[in-house]
Short mmCIF file of C-alpha atoms and ligand atoms in Angstrom, two decimals:
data_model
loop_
_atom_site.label_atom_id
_atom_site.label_comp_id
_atom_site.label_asym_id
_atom_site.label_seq_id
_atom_site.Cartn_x
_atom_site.Cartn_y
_atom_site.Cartn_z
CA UNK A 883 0.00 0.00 0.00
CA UNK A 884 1.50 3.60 -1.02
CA UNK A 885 1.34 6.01 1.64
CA UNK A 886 0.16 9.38 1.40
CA UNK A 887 2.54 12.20 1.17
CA UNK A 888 2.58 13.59 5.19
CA UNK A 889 5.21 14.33 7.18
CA UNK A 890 4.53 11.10 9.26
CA UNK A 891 7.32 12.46 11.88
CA UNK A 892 5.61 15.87 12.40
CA UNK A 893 2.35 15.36 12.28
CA UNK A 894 0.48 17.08 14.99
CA UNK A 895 -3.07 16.05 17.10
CA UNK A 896 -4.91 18.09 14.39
CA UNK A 897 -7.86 17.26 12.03
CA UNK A 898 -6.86 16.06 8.33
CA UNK A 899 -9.28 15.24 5.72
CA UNK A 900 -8.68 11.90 4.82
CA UNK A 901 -10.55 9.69 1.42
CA UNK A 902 -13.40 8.16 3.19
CA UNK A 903 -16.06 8.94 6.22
CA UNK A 904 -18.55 6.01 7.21
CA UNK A 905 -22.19 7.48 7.75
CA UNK A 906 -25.53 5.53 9.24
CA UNK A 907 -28.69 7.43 9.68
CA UNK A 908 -31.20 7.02 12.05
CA UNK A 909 -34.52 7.14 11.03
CA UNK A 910 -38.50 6.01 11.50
CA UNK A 911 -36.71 4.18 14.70
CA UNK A 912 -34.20 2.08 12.93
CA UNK A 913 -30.77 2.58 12.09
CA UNK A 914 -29.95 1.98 7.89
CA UNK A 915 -27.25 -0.24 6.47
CA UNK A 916 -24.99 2.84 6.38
CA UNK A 917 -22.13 3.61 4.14
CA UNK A 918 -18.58 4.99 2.91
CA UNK A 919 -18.65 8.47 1.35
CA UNK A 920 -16.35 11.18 0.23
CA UNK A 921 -18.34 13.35 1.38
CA UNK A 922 -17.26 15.38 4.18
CA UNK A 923 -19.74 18.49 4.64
CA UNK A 924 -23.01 17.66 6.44
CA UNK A 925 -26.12 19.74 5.70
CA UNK A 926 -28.46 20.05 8.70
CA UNK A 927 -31.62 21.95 9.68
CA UNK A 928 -31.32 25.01 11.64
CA UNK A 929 -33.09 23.41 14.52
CA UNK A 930 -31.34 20.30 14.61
CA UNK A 931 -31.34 18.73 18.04
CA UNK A 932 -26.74 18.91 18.17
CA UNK A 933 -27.26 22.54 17.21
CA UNK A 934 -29.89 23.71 19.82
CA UNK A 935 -29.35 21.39 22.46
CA UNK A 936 -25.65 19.75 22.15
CA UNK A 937 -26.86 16.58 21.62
CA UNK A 938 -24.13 14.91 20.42
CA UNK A 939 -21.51 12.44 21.51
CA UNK A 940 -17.69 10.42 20.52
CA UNK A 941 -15.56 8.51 21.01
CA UNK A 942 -11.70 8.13 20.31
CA UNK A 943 -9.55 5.05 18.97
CA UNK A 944 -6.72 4.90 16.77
CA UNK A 945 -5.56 2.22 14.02
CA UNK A 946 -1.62 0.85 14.52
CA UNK A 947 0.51 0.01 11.98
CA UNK A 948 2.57 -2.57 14.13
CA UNK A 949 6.31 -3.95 13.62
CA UNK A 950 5.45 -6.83 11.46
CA UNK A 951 3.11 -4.50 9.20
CA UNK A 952 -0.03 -5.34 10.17
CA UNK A 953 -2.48 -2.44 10.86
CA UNK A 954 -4.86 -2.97 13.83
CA UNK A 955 -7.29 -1.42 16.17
CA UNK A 956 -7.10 -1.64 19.88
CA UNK A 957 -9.56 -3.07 22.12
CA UNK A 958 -12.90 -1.43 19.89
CA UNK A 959 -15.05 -3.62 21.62
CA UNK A 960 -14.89 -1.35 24.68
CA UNK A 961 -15.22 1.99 22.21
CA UNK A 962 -18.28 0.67 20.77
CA UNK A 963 -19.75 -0.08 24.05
CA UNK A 964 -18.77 2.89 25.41
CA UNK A 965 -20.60 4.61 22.89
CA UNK A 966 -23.55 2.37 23.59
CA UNK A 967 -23.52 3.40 27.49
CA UNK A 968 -23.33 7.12 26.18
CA UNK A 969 -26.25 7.34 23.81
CA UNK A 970 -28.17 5.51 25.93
CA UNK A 971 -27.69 8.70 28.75
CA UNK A 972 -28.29 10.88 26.57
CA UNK A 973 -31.55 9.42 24.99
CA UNK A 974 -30.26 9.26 21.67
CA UNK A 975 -30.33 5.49 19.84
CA UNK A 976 -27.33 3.39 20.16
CA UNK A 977 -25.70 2.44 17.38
CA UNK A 978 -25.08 -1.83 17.63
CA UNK A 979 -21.75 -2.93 18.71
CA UNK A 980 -20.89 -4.92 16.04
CA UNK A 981 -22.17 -2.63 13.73
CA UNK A 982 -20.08 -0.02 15.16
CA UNK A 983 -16.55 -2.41 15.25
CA UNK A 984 -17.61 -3.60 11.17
CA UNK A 985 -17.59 0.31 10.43
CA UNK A 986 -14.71 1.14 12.25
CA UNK A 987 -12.83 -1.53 9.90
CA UNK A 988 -14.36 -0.33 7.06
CA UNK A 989 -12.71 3.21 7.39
CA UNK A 990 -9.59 2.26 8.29
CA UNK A 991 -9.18 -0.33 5.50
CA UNK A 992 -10.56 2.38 2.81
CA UNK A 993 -7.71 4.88 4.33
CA UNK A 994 -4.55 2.86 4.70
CA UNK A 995 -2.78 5.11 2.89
CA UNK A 996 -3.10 7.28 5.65
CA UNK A 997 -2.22 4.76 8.61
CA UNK A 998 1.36 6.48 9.66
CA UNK A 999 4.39 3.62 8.98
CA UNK A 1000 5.29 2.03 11.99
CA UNK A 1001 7.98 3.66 13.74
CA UNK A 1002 6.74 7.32 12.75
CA UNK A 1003 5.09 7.54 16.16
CA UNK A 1004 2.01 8.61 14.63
CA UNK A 1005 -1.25 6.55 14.37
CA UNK A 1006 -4.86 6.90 12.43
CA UNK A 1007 -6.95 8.19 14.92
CA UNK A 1008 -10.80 7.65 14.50
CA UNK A 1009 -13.27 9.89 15.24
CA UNK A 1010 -17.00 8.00 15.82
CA UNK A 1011 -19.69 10.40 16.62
CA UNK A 1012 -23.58 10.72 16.61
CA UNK A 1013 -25.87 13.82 16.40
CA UNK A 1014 -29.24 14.50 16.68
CA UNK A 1015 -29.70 15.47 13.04
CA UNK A 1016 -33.87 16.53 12.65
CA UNK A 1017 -35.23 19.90 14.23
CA UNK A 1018 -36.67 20.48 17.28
CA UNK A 1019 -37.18 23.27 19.43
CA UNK A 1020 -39.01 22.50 22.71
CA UNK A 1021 -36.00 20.96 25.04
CA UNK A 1022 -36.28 16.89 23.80
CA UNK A 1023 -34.74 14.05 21.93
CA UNK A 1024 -34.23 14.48 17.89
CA UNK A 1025 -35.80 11.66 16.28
CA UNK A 1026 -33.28 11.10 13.54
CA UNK A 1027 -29.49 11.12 14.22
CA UNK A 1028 -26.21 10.29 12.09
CA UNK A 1029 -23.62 8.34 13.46
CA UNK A 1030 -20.44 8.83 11.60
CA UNK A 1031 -16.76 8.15 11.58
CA UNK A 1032 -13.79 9.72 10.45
CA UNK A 1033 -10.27 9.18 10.19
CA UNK A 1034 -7.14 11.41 10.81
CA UNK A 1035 -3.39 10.92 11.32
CA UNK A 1036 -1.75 12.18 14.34
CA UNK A 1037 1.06 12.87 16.55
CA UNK A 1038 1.09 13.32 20.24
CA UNK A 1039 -1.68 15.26 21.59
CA UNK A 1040 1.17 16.71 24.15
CA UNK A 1041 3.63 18.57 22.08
CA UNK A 1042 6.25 19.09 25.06
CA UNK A 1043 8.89 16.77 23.49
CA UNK A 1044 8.60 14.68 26.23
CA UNK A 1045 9.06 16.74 28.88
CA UNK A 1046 6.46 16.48 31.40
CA UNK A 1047 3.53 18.84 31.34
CA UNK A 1048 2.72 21.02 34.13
CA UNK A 1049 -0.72 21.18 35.20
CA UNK A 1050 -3.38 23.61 37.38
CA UNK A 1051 -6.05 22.78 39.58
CA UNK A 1052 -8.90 24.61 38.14
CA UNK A 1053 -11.18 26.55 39.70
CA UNK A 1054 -14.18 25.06 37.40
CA UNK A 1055 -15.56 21.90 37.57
CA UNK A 1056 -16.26 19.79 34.45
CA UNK A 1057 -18.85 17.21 36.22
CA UNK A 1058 -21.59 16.92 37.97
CA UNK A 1059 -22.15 14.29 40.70
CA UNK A 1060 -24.94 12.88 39.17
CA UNK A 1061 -24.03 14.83 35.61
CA UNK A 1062 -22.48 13.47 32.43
CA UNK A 1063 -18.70 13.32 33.26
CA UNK A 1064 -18.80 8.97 33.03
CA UNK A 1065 -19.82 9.34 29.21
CA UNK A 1066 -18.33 10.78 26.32
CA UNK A 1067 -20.78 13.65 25.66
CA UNK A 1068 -19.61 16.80 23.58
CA UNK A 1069 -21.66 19.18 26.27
CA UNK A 1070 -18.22 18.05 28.99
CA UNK A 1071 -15.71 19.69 26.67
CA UNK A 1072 -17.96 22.18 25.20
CA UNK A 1073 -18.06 23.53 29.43
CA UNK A 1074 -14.47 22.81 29.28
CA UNK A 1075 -13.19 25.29 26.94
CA UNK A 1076 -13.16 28.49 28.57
CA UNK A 1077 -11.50 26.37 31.26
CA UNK A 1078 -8.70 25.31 29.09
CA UNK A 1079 -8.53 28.74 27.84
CA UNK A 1080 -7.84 29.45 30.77
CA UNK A 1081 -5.34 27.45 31.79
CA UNK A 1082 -3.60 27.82 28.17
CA UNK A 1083 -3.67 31.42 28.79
CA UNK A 1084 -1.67 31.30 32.44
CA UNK A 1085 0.94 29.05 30.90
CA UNK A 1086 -0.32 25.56 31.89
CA UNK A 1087 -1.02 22.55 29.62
CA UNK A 1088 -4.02 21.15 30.77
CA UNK A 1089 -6.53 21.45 34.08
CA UNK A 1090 -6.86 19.14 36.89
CA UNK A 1091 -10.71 18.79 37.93
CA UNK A 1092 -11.53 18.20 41.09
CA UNK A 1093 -15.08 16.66 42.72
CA UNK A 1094 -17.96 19.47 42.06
CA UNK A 1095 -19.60 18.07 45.47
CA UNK A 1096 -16.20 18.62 47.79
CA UNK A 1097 -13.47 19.96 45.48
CA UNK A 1098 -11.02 17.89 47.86
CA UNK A 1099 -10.75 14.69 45.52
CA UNK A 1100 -8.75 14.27 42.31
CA UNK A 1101 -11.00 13.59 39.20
CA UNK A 1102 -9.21 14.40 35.43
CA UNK A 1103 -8.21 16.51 33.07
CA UNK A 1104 -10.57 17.51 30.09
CA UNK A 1105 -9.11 14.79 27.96
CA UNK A 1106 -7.55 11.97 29.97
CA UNK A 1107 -7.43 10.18 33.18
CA UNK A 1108 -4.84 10.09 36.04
CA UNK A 1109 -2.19 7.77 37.15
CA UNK A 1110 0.10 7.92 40.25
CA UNK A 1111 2.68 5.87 41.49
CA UNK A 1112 3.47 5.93 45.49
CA UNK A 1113 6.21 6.18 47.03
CA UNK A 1114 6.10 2.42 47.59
CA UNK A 1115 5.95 1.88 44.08
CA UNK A 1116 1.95 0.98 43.69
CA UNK A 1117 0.10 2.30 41.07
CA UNK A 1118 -3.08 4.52 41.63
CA UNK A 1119 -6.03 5.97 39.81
CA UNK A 1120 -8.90 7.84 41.19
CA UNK A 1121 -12.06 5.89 41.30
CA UNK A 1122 -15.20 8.44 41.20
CA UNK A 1123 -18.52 7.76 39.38
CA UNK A 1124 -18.30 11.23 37.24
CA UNK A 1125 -14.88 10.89 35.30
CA UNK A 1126 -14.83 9.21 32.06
CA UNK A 1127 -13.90 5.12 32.27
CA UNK A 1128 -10.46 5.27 30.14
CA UNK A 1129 -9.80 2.36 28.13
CA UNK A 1130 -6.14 3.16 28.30
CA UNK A 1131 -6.54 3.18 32.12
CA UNK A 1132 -8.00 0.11 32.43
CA UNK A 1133 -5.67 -1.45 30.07
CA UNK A 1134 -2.83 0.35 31.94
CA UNK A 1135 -3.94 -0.84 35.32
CA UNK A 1136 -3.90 -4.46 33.76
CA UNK A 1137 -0.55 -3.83 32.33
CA UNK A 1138 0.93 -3.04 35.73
CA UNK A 1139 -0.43 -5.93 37.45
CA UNK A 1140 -0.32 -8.63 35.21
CA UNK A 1141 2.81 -7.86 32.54
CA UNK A 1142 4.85 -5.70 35.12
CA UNK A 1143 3.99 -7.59 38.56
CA UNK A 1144 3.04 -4.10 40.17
CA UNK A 1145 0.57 -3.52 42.93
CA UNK A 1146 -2.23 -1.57 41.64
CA UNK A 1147 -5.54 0.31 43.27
CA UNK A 1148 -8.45 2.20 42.01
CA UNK A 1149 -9.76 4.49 44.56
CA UNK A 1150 -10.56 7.95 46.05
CA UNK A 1151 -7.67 9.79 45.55
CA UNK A 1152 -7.46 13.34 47.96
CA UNK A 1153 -5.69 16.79 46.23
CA UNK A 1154 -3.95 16.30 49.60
CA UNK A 1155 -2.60 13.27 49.48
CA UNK A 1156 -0.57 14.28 45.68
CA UNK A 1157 2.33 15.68 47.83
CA UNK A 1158 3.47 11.79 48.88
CA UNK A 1159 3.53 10.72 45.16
CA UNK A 1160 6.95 10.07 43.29
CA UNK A 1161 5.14 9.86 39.49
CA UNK A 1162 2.13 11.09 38.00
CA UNK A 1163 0.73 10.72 34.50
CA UNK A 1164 -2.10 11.14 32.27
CA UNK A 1165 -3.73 8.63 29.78
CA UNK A 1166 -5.78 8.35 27.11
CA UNK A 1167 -6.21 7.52 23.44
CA UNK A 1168 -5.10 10.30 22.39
CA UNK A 1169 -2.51 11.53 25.22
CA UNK A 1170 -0.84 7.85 25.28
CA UNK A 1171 0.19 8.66 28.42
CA UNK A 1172 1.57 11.80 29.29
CA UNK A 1173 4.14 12.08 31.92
CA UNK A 1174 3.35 15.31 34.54
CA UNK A 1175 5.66 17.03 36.61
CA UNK A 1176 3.80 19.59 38.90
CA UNK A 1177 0.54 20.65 39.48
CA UNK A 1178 0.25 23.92 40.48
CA UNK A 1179 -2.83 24.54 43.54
CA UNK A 1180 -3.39 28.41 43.96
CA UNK A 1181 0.23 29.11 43.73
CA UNK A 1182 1.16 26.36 45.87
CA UNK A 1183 3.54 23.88 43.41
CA UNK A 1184 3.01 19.84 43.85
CA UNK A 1185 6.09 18.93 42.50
CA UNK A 1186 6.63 14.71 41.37
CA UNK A 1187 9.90 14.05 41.98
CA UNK A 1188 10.75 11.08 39.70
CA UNK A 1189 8.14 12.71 36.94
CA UNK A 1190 9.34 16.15 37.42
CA UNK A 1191 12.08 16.34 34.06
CA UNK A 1192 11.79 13.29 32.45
CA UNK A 1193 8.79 10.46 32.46
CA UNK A 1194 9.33 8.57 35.76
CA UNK A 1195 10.49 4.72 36.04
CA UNK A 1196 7.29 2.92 36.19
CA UNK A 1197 5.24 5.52 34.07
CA UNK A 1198 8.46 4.23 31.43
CA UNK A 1199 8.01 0.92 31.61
CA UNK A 1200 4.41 1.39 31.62
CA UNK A 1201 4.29 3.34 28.65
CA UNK A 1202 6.85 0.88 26.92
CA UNK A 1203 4.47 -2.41 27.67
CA UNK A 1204 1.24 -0.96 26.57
CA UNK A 1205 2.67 0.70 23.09
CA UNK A 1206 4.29 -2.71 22.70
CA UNK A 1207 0.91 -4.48 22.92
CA UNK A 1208 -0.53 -1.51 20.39
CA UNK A 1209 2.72 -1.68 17.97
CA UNK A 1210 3.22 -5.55 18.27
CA UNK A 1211 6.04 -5.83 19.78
CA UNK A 1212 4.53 -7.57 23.06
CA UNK A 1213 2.19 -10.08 22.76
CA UNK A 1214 -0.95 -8.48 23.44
CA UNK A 1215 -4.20 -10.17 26.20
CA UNK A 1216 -6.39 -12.08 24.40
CA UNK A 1217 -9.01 -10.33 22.73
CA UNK A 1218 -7.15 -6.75 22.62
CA UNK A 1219 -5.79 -6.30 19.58
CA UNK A 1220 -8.39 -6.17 15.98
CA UNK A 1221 -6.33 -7.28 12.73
CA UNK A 1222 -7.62 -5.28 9.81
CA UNK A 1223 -4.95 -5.65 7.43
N1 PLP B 2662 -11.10 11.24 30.04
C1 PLP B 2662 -11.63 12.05 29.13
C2 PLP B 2662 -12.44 13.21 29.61
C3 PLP B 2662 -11.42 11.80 27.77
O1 PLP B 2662 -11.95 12.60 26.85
C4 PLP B 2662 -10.66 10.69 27.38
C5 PLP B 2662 -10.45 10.38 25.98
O2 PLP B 2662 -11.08 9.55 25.39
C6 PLP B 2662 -10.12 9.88 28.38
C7 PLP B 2662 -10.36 10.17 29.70
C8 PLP B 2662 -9.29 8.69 28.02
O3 PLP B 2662 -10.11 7.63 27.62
P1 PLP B 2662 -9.56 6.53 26.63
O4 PLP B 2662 -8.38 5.94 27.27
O5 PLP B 2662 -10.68 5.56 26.52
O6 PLP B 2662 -9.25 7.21 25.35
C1 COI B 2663 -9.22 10.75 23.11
O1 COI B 2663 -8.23 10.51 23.77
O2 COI B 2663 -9.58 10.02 22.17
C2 COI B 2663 -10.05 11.90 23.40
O3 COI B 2663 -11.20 11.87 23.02
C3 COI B 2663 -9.46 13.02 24.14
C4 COI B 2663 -9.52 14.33 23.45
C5 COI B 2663 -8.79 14.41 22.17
C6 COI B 2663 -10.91 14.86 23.38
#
């Protein structure tokens, strides 16, 4: 397969149109067959339902090209559920699982050309979304939607050359207790902007939210969950019923357990309690994960000692596993990694 002419090595976390979209509408209470198009402009009422009301949701996944020269997916089962568990909150109709995997193969086989070469670093992300697409104008549920998906090359979603990001503890919140912050709705980063603005504007990278209810407990960042590792070398991740359920964190947590022999817990994790931890990290699709070195609280710096100029020991070997499972290189759990090609 010839590539496409990119940059593979400097690509950034950026949108670029690629050949072919998949689109399914929803309509008279069943989804359609649904197809590959070229077409990447979407006409839409005035009034529909994602324009008035935000009624729209995604999810994130990317396509491999690994060392033997395969290109895969990772672990789309749990996307496509994901996105199941998310329309279903947000009384839209889920699209089918294995309707959803099928489609995601169908992109990325009609856009190889555009899966990076292995060792670039980059990957195909994939963009699956749904809309409410018909009008309405008292506050309810569209009754047609489009589910879609798109492709796009990228790069890290960090640009910090691997120096750890600095982040700030912000004085928003981006969830609700009993909100949307456990599904992938676009309404959590639409509230999210001015936050990031924010924090862009003051010189961080990203935000660290904390509980709405108590603002003492340690939730995310806009775009990826949390990792820490204690001084005694366990690994930690906030457990809270409002922050989004990372594949990559599960996966990671897996990793460290069961590949790396670490001790691992999921639970409520206190702003207070960051000042004992050597590493911290963030991860996600599309922030792999991304070491941190300080979050700054009011002024007041939480430094991570072993994270603080260069990605900590565990967060290393961490990272190394789980791209090895993505890339190949380490035989992957059963059931993980989708051969497309
Ligand atoms: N948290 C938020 C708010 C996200 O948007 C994402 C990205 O998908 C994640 C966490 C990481 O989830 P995953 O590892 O499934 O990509
Ligand atoms: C992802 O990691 O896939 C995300 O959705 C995070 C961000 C780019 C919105």
């Amino acid at each position: 397969m010839e590539k496409a002419n990119i940059d593979w090595k400097n690509v950034g976390f950026g949108y670029y149109k690629t050949d072919k979209r998949f689109v399914a509408n929803y309509k008279d209470g069943k989804w359609e067959e649904g197809q590959l198009t070229s077409d990447d402009k979407i006409v839409l009422s005035e009034s529909a339902g994602v324009l008035q009301y935000a009624q729209t949701c995604f999810e994130g996944m990317k396509a491999y090209t690994t060392v033997d020269g395969h290109v895969v997916i990772f672990r789309p089962d749990l996307n496509a559920q994901r996105m199941y568990d998310t329309a279903k909150r947000l009384e839209m109709p889920p699209y089918p699982v294995d309707k959803f995997i099928e489609a995601v193969e169908q992109v990325v086989k009609a856009n190889l050309k555009y899966v990076p070469p292995y060792g670039t670093g980059a990957t195909l992300y994939l963009r699956p979304f749904m809309f409410g697409s018909s009008p309405v104008l008292g506050v309810k549920p569209a009754e047609e939607y489009q589910f879609r998906i798109f492709g796009s090359p990228v790069g890290p979603y960090f640009k910090v050359d691997a120096k750890p990001i600095t982040l700030k503890v912000s004085d928003f919140d981006r969830a609700a207790p009993k909100g949307t912050g456990h599904v992938k709705a676009g309404l959590n980063y639409a509230m999210s902007l001015h936050a990031i603005v924010t924090a862009h504007n003051e010189g961080y990278n990203e935000n660290l939210y904390l509980d709405a209810k108590t603002r003492t407990k340690v939730e995310e960042t806009g775009g990826a969950n949390f990792f820490f590792v204690t001084k005694d070398k366990k690994v930690i991740t906030p457990k809270s019923e409002s922050i989004l359920p990372s594949i990559t964190r599960r996966s990671l947590m897996y990793v460290a357990k069961e590949y790396l022999g670490l001790e691992t817990e999921e639970r409520e994790i206190r702003l207070d309690e960051l000042k004992d931890f050597s590493e911290c990290g963030l991860c996600g699709t599309a922030a792999v994960i991304s070491p941190v070195g300080k979050i700054v609280d009011h002024g007041k710096e939480i430094c991570f000692p072993d994270s603080l100029d260069a990605i900590g020991p565990i967060s290393k070997k961490l990272y190394d596993t789980l791209t090895g499972i993505q890339f190949g290189r380490i035989e992957a759990p059963k059931g993980w990694i989708r051969v497309i090609e």
